[in-house]
């Protein structure tokens, strides 16, 4: 139920291998009747500008109370726990019988390792999409610095160039 992934802002060179593994996982799940290992919510990662990113999960049917986001030791965990017991007891009181229930809301937990430069700013849930806004900050001391180059003439004086 738990899968660990490294949240990297560098795109992978190919999506071919993960797609093949997912297809094989689904095939074996159909043969054995077991739940697929990769049965976690689909997600998108998009870059909004140089430092701002958005990680969006597809969590249809989940309410705010059924979702949890936590960060500990540069590890973010997004989990969902369905509260079906409450709905079933309400249905029993109203005399409702399920003849077929093909839409299932299974619990999930997804973990990402975060770099120390990533800061989660906010999380929002809208129309079945859980969006996490985060910023990737590079401290000034770690940014590349441009060093001006001076030129010395034969007298030992430094000649500077002014772009005025």
Tab-separated table of C-alpha atoms in Angstrom:
chain	number	residue	atom	x	y	z
A	1	UNK	CA	0.000	0.000	0.000
A	2	UNK	CA	2.919	2.353	0.609
A	3	UNK	CA	5.227	3.368	-2.187
A	4	UNK	CA	8.272	5.561	-1.876
A	5	UNK	CA	9.296	7.914	-4.640
A	6	UNK	CA	11.861	10.622	-4.900
A	7	UNK	CA	10.310	13.915	-5.916
A	8	UNK	CA	12.778	15.118	-8.503
A	9	UNK	CA	12.400	18.265	-10.522
A	10	UNK	CA	14.518	16.747	-13.292
A	11	UNK	CA	12.346	14.890	-15.835
A	12	UNK	CA	13.050	11.222	-16.457
A	13	UNK	CA	14.644	10.253	-19.733
A	14	UNK	CA	11.867	7.848	-20.637
A	15	UNK	CA	8.427	6.852	-19.454
A	16	UNK	CA	8.578	3.525	-21.300
A	17	UNK	CA	9.820	1.311	-18.454
A	18	UNK	CA	7.372	2.499	-15.737
A	19	UNK	CA	4.451	2.024	-18.162
A	20	UNK	CA	5.566	-1.541	-18.939
A	21	UNK	CA	5.900	-2.378	-15.236
A	22	UNK	CA	2.410	-0.998	-14.575
A	23	UNK	CA	0.970	-3.075	-17.438
A	24	UNK	CA	2.660	-6.253	-16.140
A	25	UNK	CA	1.420	-5.499	-12.597
A	26	UNK	CA	-2.168	-5.188	-13.855
A	27	UNK	CA	-1.867	-8.411	-15.887
A	28	UNK	CA	-0.622	-10.420	-12.869
A	29	UNK	CA	-3.318	-8.827	-10.704
A	30	UNK	CA	-6.007	-10.029	-13.106
A	31	UNK	CA	-4.522	-13.533	-13.103
A	32	UNK	CA	-4.134	-13.793	-9.321
A	33	UNK	CA	-7.108	-11.697	-8.236
A	34	UNK	CA	-4.867	-9.548	-6.028
A	35	UNK	CA	-4.976	-5.774	-5.898
A	36	UNK	CA	-2.377	-4.143	-8.195
A	37	UNK	CA	0.709	-2.811	-6.421
A	38	UNK	CA	0.569	0.398	-8.387
A	39	UNK	CA	-2.999	1.130	-7.332
A	40	UNK	CA	-2.108	4.558	-5.988
A	41	UNK	CA	-3.742	7.745	-7.153
A	42	UNK	CA	-2.498	9.226	-10.408
A	43	UNK	CA	-0.607	12.480	-10.056
A	44	UNK	CA	0.747	15.358	-12.126
A	45	UNK	CA	3.766	17.500	-11.394
A	46	UNK	CA	3.921	20.846	-13.143
A	47	UNK	CA	6.278	23.794	-12.998
A	48	UNK	CA	4.427	27.106	-12.747
A	49	UNK	CA	7.533	29.305	-12.942
A	50	UNK	CA	11.217	29.102	-12.058
A	51	UNK	CA	10.657	28.314	-8.344
A	52	UNK	CA	6.960	27.383	-7.998
A	53	UNK	CA	5.573	23.910	-8.609
A	54	UNK	CA	2.273	22.078	-8.209
A	55	UNK	CA	1.780	18.400	-7.389
A	56	UNK	CA	-1.805	17.299	-8.102
A	57	UNK	CA	-3.330	13.951	-7.079
A	58	UNK	CA	-6.534	12.446	-8.414
A	59	UNK	CA	-8.583	11.519	-5.332
A	60	UNK	CA	-12.214	11.297	-6.519
A	61	UNK	CA	-14.766	10.729	-3.796
A	62	UNK	CA	-12.463	11.638	-0.913
A	63	UNK	CA	-13.455	14.414	1.448
A	64	UNK	CA	-11.062	16.712	3.280
A	65	UNK	CA	-11.513	14.660	6.476
A	66	UNK	CA	-10.453	11.432	4.733
A	67	UNK	CA	-7.130	12.832	3.452
A	68	UNK	CA	-3.958	13.494	5.401
A	69	UNK	CA	-0.707	15.197	4.399
A	70	UNK	CA	2.319	15.112	6.663
A	71	UNK	CA	5.988	16.058	6.339
A	72	UNK	CA	8.655	14.540	8.559
A	73	UNK	CA	12.429	14.400	7.991
A	74	UNK	CA	12.154	15.590	4.368
A	75	UNK	CA	9.549	12.897	3.684
A	76	UNK	CA	6.033	13.862	2.588
A	77	UNK	CA	3.223	11.354	3.029
A	78	UNK	CA	-0.175	11.740	1.368
A	79	UNK	CA	-2.721	9.196	2.562
A	80	UNK	CA	-6.420	8.566	2.159
A	81	UNK	CA	-8.646	6.487	4.381
A	82	UNK	CA	-12.188	5.899	3.209
A	83	UNK	CA	-14.901	6.210	5.826
A	84	UNK	CA	-17.306	3.707	4.254
A	85	UNK	CA	-18.617	2.432	7.591
A	86	UNK	CA	-20.559	5.654	8.111
A	87	UNK	CA	-22.173	5.443	4.661
A	88	UNK	CA	-23.106	1.773	5.078
A	89	UNK	CA	-24.791	2.398	8.450
A	90	UNK	CA	-26.729	5.350	6.977
A	91	UNK	CA	-27.871	3.142	4.068
A	92	UNK	CA	-29.054	0.432	6.480
A	93	UNK	CA	-31.138	2.951	8.440
A	94	UNK	CA	-32.784	4.170	5.228
A	95	UNK	CA	-33.412	0.602	3.990
A	96	UNK	CA	-31.089	0.937	0.985
A	97	UNK	CA	-29.621	-2.271	-0.480
A	98	UNK	CA	-26.642	-2.310	-2.788
A	99	UNK	CA	-27.214	-4.577	-5.800
A	100	UNK	CA	-23.817	-3.818	-7.293
A	101	UNK	CA	-21.041	-1.618	-5.970
A	102	UNK	CA	-18.309	-1.307	-8.611
A	103	UNK	CA	-16.919	2.031	-7.516
A	104	UNK	CA	-14.521	1.362	-4.693
A	105	UNK	CA	-12.652	3.858	-2.605
A	106	UNK	CA	-9.582	2.030	-1.325
A	107	UNK	CA	-7.200	3.505	1.181
A	108	UNK	CA	-3.828	4.625	-0.093
A	109	UNK	CA	-0.554	6.060	1.092
A	110	UNK	CA	2.083	7.663	-1.122
A	111	UNK	CA	5.474	8.877	0.093
A	112	UNK	CA	7.956	11.203	-1.546
A	113	UNK	CA	11.454	12.122	-0.442
A	114	UNK	CA	11.844	15.891	-0.576
A	115	UNK	CA	15.017	17.858	-1.035
A	116	UNK	CA	15.752	20.248	1.819
A	117	UNK	CA	15.095	23.158	-0.577
A	118	UNK	CA	11.430	22.233	-1.162
A	119	UNK	CA	8.827	23.956	1.020
A	120	UNK	CA	5.132	23.033	0.846
A	121	UNK	CA	3.107	26.252	0.820
A	122	UNK	CA	-0.495	25.014	0.758
A	123	UNK	CA	-2.798	22.128	-0.135
A	124	UNK	CA	-6.263	22.434	-1.666
A	125	UNK	CA	-8.971	19.904	-2.520
A	126	UNK	CA	-11.282	20.787	-5.411
A	127	UNK	CA	-13.447	18.496	-7.577
A	128	UNK	CA	-11.542	15.346	-6.668
A	129	UNK	CA	-8.088	16.865	-7.166
A	130	UNK	CA	-5.708	17.390	-4.267
A	131	UNK	CA	-3.204	20.105	-5.244
A	132	UNK	CA	-0.027	20.807	-3.289
A	133	UNK	CA	1.688	24.117	-4.009
A	134	UNK	CA	5.382	24.178	-3.223
A	135	UNK	CA	8.421	26.297	-3.795
A	136	UNK	CA	11.938	25.213	-4.662
A	137	UNK	CA	14.239	27.775	-3.062
A	138	UNK	CA	17.972	27.965	-3.607
A	139	UNK	CA	19.692	30.070	-0.943
A	140	UNK	CA	21.769	32.996	-2.221
A	141	UNK	CA	25.013	31.421	-0.997
A	142	UNK	CA	24.319	28.323	-3.148
A	143	UNK	CA	23.443	30.219	-6.348
A	144	UNK	CA	26.152	30.687	-8.969
A	145	UNK	CA	27.923	34.016	-8.561
A	146	UNK	CA	29.424	36.073	-11.326
A	147	UNK	CA	32.927	37.373	-10.522
A	148	UNK	CA	33.969	40.577	-12.310
A	149	UNK	CA	37.235	40.363	-14.214
A	150	UNK	CA	39.660	43.281	-14.076
A	151	UNK	CA	42.492	43.922	-16.553
A	152	UNK	CA	45.947	45.104	-15.457
A	153	UNK	CA	48.063	47.356	-17.682
A	154	UNK	CA	51.863	47.453	-17.599
A	155	UNK	CA	51.911	50.079	-14.824
A	156	UNK	CA	50.066	47.702	-12.506
A	157	UNK	CA	46.843	49.729	-12.487
A	158	UNK	CA	43.558	47.921	-12.866
A	159	UNK	CA	41.495	49.143	-15.799
A	160	UNK	CA	37.778	48.661	-15.315
A	161	UNK	CA	35.185	48.728	-18.024
A	162	UNK	CA	32.047	50.750	-17.361
A	163	UNK	CA	29.048	50.012	-19.564
A	164	UNK	CA	27.701	53.563	-19.401
